[in-house]
Amino acid sequence: MEKRRMPLQSLSLITLAGVVTLAGCAATPAVDTSAPTTPAASASSVGGAADTGDVLATVGVAGMTAQEAVEHLDQLDEQRPLDFRGSVTGTQLILATDEANTVALPLPDDQFYLSIAPYQSTTHDCFNHSLATCRGEMAGEPVRVTITGEDGTVLVDEDATTYRNGFVGFWLPRGIGATVEVTADGRTGSAEIRTDDDSPTCLTTVQLT
């Protein structure tokens, strides 16, 4: 799928002067996967004007498109948690270096980022994917991922390796329903997802059995 490039220099950067939710994730005992996940309870109060250039440089994404920044940060080969806060919502990439410096970068209006953390025994509740704190059980593991739209269109069908944080991410068309299937080491799990503006960007309910 071709990605539409959106240079950060041309983005309408939003300095948040209120309370911004930045999801925080940590591994917990396996949850009941029949129950819906809910946003993690974590927020950052923003007081002053953010220096956008400083935030992007400090996080290490200056000069990247919003999509490139999401991919770069999700795939950082470093143990979580990291020393910044970053969250992917259905429509924005939100980055913060401290309480006074938070910026939001709009993501393409036709694409949705889904980060998947398959697991066998341990998972956690997650809604908006945290690039700096979320950790899945299976880090650096080979997986086969298939994502099929509700109309039968195969959107993803590829071998991948989960990142250092235990996740693997994909850009999908916005506003659709789909089935995610993950296979690893002879075990398979699946989940139904949507890619609406208010849909979860963090999928942690795919248990491989």
Short mmCIF file of C-alpha atoms in Angstrom, two decimals:
data_model
loop_
_atom_site.label_atom_id
_atom_site.label_comp_id
_atom_site.label_asym_id
_atom_site.label_seq_id
_atom_site.Cartn_x
_atom_site.Cartn_y
_atom_site.Cartn_z
CA MET A 1 0.00 0.00 0.00
CA GLU A 2 1.48 3.37 -0.99
CA LYS A 3 1.88 5.77 1.89
CA ARG A 4 1.04 9.41 1.40
CA ARG A 5 3.97 11.48 2.64
CA MET A 6 3.16 14.41 4.91
CA PRO A 7 6.33 16.41 5.73
CA LEU A 8 6.34 17.65 9.30
CA GLN A 9 7.31 21.09 8.03
CA SER A 10 3.93 21.38 6.30
CA LEU A 11 1.84 19.84 9.06
CA SER A 12 -0.50 21.95 11.11
CA LEU A 13 1.18 21.29 14.46
CA ILE A 14 -1.13 21.56 17.42
CA THR A 15 0.19 22.79 20.75
CA LEU A 16 -2.09 21.39 23.42
CA ALA A 17 -2.98 23.78 26.20
CA GLY A 18 -5.32 21.43 28.03
CA VAL A 19 -5.11 17.87 29.23
CA VAL A 20 -3.82 15.33 26.70
CA THR A 21 -4.28 11.62 27.24
CA LEU A 22 -1.05 9.71 26.67
CA ALA A 23 -1.70 6.00 27.07
CA GLY A 24 0.67 4.10 29.31
CA CYS A 25 1.06 0.33 29.06
CA ALA A 26 2.64 -2.28 31.25
CA ALA A 27 2.53 -6.06 31.12
CA THR A 28 -0.10 -7.60 33.40
CA PRO A 29 -1.60 -11.09 33.79
CA ALA A 30 -3.67 -12.26 30.84
CA VAL A 31 -7.01 -10.51 30.53
CA ASP A 32 -10.37 -11.87 29.48
CA THR A 33 -10.19 -11.36 25.72
CA SER A 34 -13.96 -11.50 25.41
CA ALA A 35 -14.18 -8.17 27.25
CA PRO A 36 -13.62 -4.87 25.41
CA THR A 37 -10.40 -3.01 26.14
CA THR A 38 -10.52 0.51 27.53
CA PRO A 39 -8.10 3.43 27.42
CA ALA A 40 -5.27 3.32 29.93
CA ALA A 41 -5.71 5.89 32.69
CA SER A 42 -2.80 8.24 32.15
CA ALA A 43 -2.81 11.95 31.30
CA SER A 44 -0.39 14.81 30.87
CA SER A 45 -1.30 18.37 31.89
CA VAL A 46 0.17 20.91 29.49
CA GLY A 47 0.80 24.35 30.88
CA GLY A 48 2.92 26.49 28.54
CA ALA A 49 3.53 26.81 24.84
CA ALA A 50 5.44 23.88 23.40
CA ASP A 51 8.57 24.41 21.35
CA THR A 52 7.67 22.04 18.50
CA GLY A 53 11.16 21.91 17.04
CA ASP A 54 12.70 21.06 20.40
CA VAL A 55 10.16 18.31 21.06
CA LEU A 56 10.70 16.66 17.68
CA ALA A 57 14.49 16.94 17.95
CA THR A 58 14.57 15.58 21.49
CA VAL A 59 12.39 12.61 20.55
CA GLY A 60 14.55 12.03 17.46
CA VAL A 61 11.99 12.54 14.69
CA ALA A 62 12.90 15.99 13.32
CA GLY A 63 12.58 16.03 9.53
CA MET A 64 10.43 12.90 9.37
CA THR A 65 6.86 12.65 8.12
CA ALA A 66 4.25 11.86 10.77
CA GLN A 67 4.04 8.30 9.44
CA GLU A 68 7.81 7.88 9.46
CA ALA A 69 7.91 9.17 13.03
CA VAL A 70 5.33 6.61 14.18
CA GLU A 71 7.20 3.75 12.52
CA HIS A 72 10.60 4.92 13.78
CA LEU A 73 9.48 5.25 17.38
CA ASP A 74 7.53 1.99 17.43
CA GLN A 75 10.55 0.12 16.08
CA LEU A 76 13.20 1.64 18.35
CA ASP A 77 15.51 -1.13 19.50
CA GLU A 78 15.42 0.00 23.11
CA GLN A 79 13.85 -1.47 26.23
CA ARG A 80 10.64 0.28 27.33
CA PRO A 81 9.87 2.61 29.02
CA LEU A 82 11.64 5.36 27.07
CA ASP A 83 12.40 8.87 28.31
CA PHE A 84 9.55 10.62 26.49
CA ARG A 85 5.83 10.14 26.11
CA GLY A 86 4.24 9.28 22.80
CA SER A 87 0.78 8.06 21.89
CA VAL A 88 -0.88 7.13 18.59
CA THR A 89 -4.59 7.86 18.44
CA GLY A 90 -6.86 7.23 15.49
CA THR A 91 -6.03 10.64 14.07
CA GLN A 92 -2.87 11.99 15.75
CA LEU A 93 0.65 11.27 16.91
CA ILE A 94 1.04 12.96 20.29
CA LEU A 95 4.56 13.53 21.64
CA ALA A 96 5.72 15.03 24.94
CA THR A 97 9.13 15.55 26.50
CA ASP A 98 7.71 16.99 29.72
CA GLU A 99 4.47 18.46 31.02
CA ALA A 100 5.09 21.82 29.35
CA ASN A 101 6.11 20.50 25.93
CA THR A 102 3.48 18.46 24.12
CA VAL A 103 2.64 18.56 20.42
CA ALA A 104 0.18 16.65 18.27
CA LEU A 105 0.85 15.79 14.64
CA PRO A 106 -2.14 14.91 12.43
CA LEU A 107 -1.98 11.55 10.69
CA PRO A 108 -3.28 11.09 7.10
CA ASP A 109 -7.07 11.23 6.99
CA ASP A 110 -7.24 8.10 4.83
CA GLN A 111 -4.89 5.84 6.84
CA PHE A 112 -4.98 4.26 10.31
CA TYR A 113 -2.09 2.83 12.30
CA LEU A 114 -2.68 -0.45 14.13
CA SER A 115 0.04 -1.87 16.39
CA ILE A 116 -0.45 -5.54 17.31
CA ALA A 117 1.05 -7.40 20.28
CA PRO A 118 0.22 -11.11 19.95
CA TYR A 119 0.66 -13.17 23.10
CA GLN A 120 0.45 -16.66 24.54
CA SER A 121 0.07 -16.12 28.30
CA THR A 122 0.61 -12.46 29.28
CA THR A 123 -1.00 -9.30 27.92
CA HIS A 124 -2.32 -5.92 29.06
CA ASP A 125 -5.24 -3.56 28.47
CA CYS A 126 -4.49 -0.93 25.85
CA PHE A 127 -6.42 1.55 23.71
CA ASN A 128 -4.16 4.25 22.24
CA HIS A 129 -0.78 2.66 21.52
CA SER A 130 2.00 4.10 23.65
CA LEU A 131 5.25 4.24 21.69
CA ALA A 132 7.32 4.77 24.83
CA THR A 133 5.82 2.39 27.40
CA CYS A 134 3.75 -0.38 25.77
CA ARG A 135 5.40 -3.82 25.97
CA GLY A 136 4.10 -7.07 24.53
CA GLU A 137 5.06 -10.58 25.56
CA MET A 138 6.60 -11.65 22.25
CA ALA A 139 9.57 -9.40 21.42
CA GLY A 140 11.70 -10.18 18.38
CA GLU A 141 9.54 -13.15 17.36
CA PRO A 142 8.74 -14.18 13.75
CA VAL A 143 5.01 -14.02 13.02
CA ARG A 144 2.69 -14.35 10.05
CA VAL A 145 0.08 -11.59 9.91
CA THR A 146 -3.03 -11.58 7.75
CA ILE A 147 -5.53 -8.71 7.85
CA THR A 148 -8.68 -9.15 5.78
CA GLY A 149 -11.28 -6.42 5.26
CA GLU A 150 -14.94 -7.17 5.90
CA ASP A 151 -15.47 -7.05 2.13
CA GLY A 152 -12.96 -9.89 1.68
CA THR A 153 -10.06 -7.72 0.53
CA VAL A 154 -6.71 -8.98 1.83
CA LEU A 155 -5.00 -5.88 3.21
CA VAL A 156 -1.95 -7.56 4.79
CA ASP A 157 -0.51 -11.02 4.19
CA GLU A 158 3.12 -11.14 5.19
CA ASP A 159 5.81 -12.52 7.44
CA ALA A 160 7.08 -10.06 10.03
CA THR A 161 9.15 -9.90 13.19
CA THR A 162 7.76 -8.25 16.31
CA TYR A 163 9.69 -5.19 17.44
CA ARG A 164 11.70 -4.82 20.65
CA ASN A 165 8.49 -3.72 22.38
CA GLY A 166 6.65 -6.90 21.33
CA PHE A 167 4.44 -5.14 18.78
CA VAL A 168 4.27 -5.05 15.00
CA GLY A 169 2.49 -2.22 13.19
CA PHE A 170 0.57 -1.78 9.95
CA TRP A 171 -1.07 1.11 8.08
CA LEU A 172 -4.64 0.28 7.08
CA PRO A 173 -7.42 2.13 5.24
CA ARG A 174 -9.44 4.31 7.58
CA GLY A 175 -13.11 3.63 8.28
CA ILE A 176 -13.28 -0.14 7.73
CA GLY A 177 -13.83 -3.33 9.68
CA ALA A 178 -11.35 -6.18 9.38
CA THR A 179 -10.17 -9.48 10.85
CA VAL A 180 -6.60 -9.74 12.14
CA GLU A 181 -5.02 -13.21 12.22
CA VAL A 182 -1.56 -13.88 13.64
CA THR A 183 0.33 -17.19 13.49
CA ALA A 184 3.59 -18.04 15.25
CA ASP A 185 5.24 -21.35 16.09
CA GLY A 186 2.20 -23.33 14.97
CA ARG A 187 -0.23 -21.29 17.07
CA THR A 188 -2.88 -18.93 15.72
CA GLY A 189 -5.08 -16.19 17.13
CA SER A 190 -7.47 -13.65 15.65
CA ALA A 191 -9.48 -10.55 16.51
CA GLU A 192 -12.02 -8.26 14.87
CA ILE A 193 -11.01 -4.61 14.56
CA ARG A 194 -12.22 -1.30 13.16
CA THR A 195 -10.21 1.64 11.88
CA ASP A 196 -12.47 4.57 12.68
CA ASP A 197 -11.18 7.87 14.09
CA ASP A 198 -12.08 6.74 17.61
CA SER A 199 -10.98 3.09 17.28
CA PRO A 200 -8.18 1.54 19.36
CA THR A 201 -4.74 1.72 17.76
CA CYS A 202 -3.34 -0.88 20.17
CA LEU A 203 -4.38 -4.53 19.71
CA THR A 204 -3.39 -6.76 22.64
CA THR A 205 -6.17 -9.38 22.54
CA VAL A 206 -4.76 -11.76 19.92
CA GLN A 207 -3.93 -14.86 21.96
CA LEU A 208 -2.03 -17.57 20.10
CA THR A 209 -3.36 -21.02 20.99
#
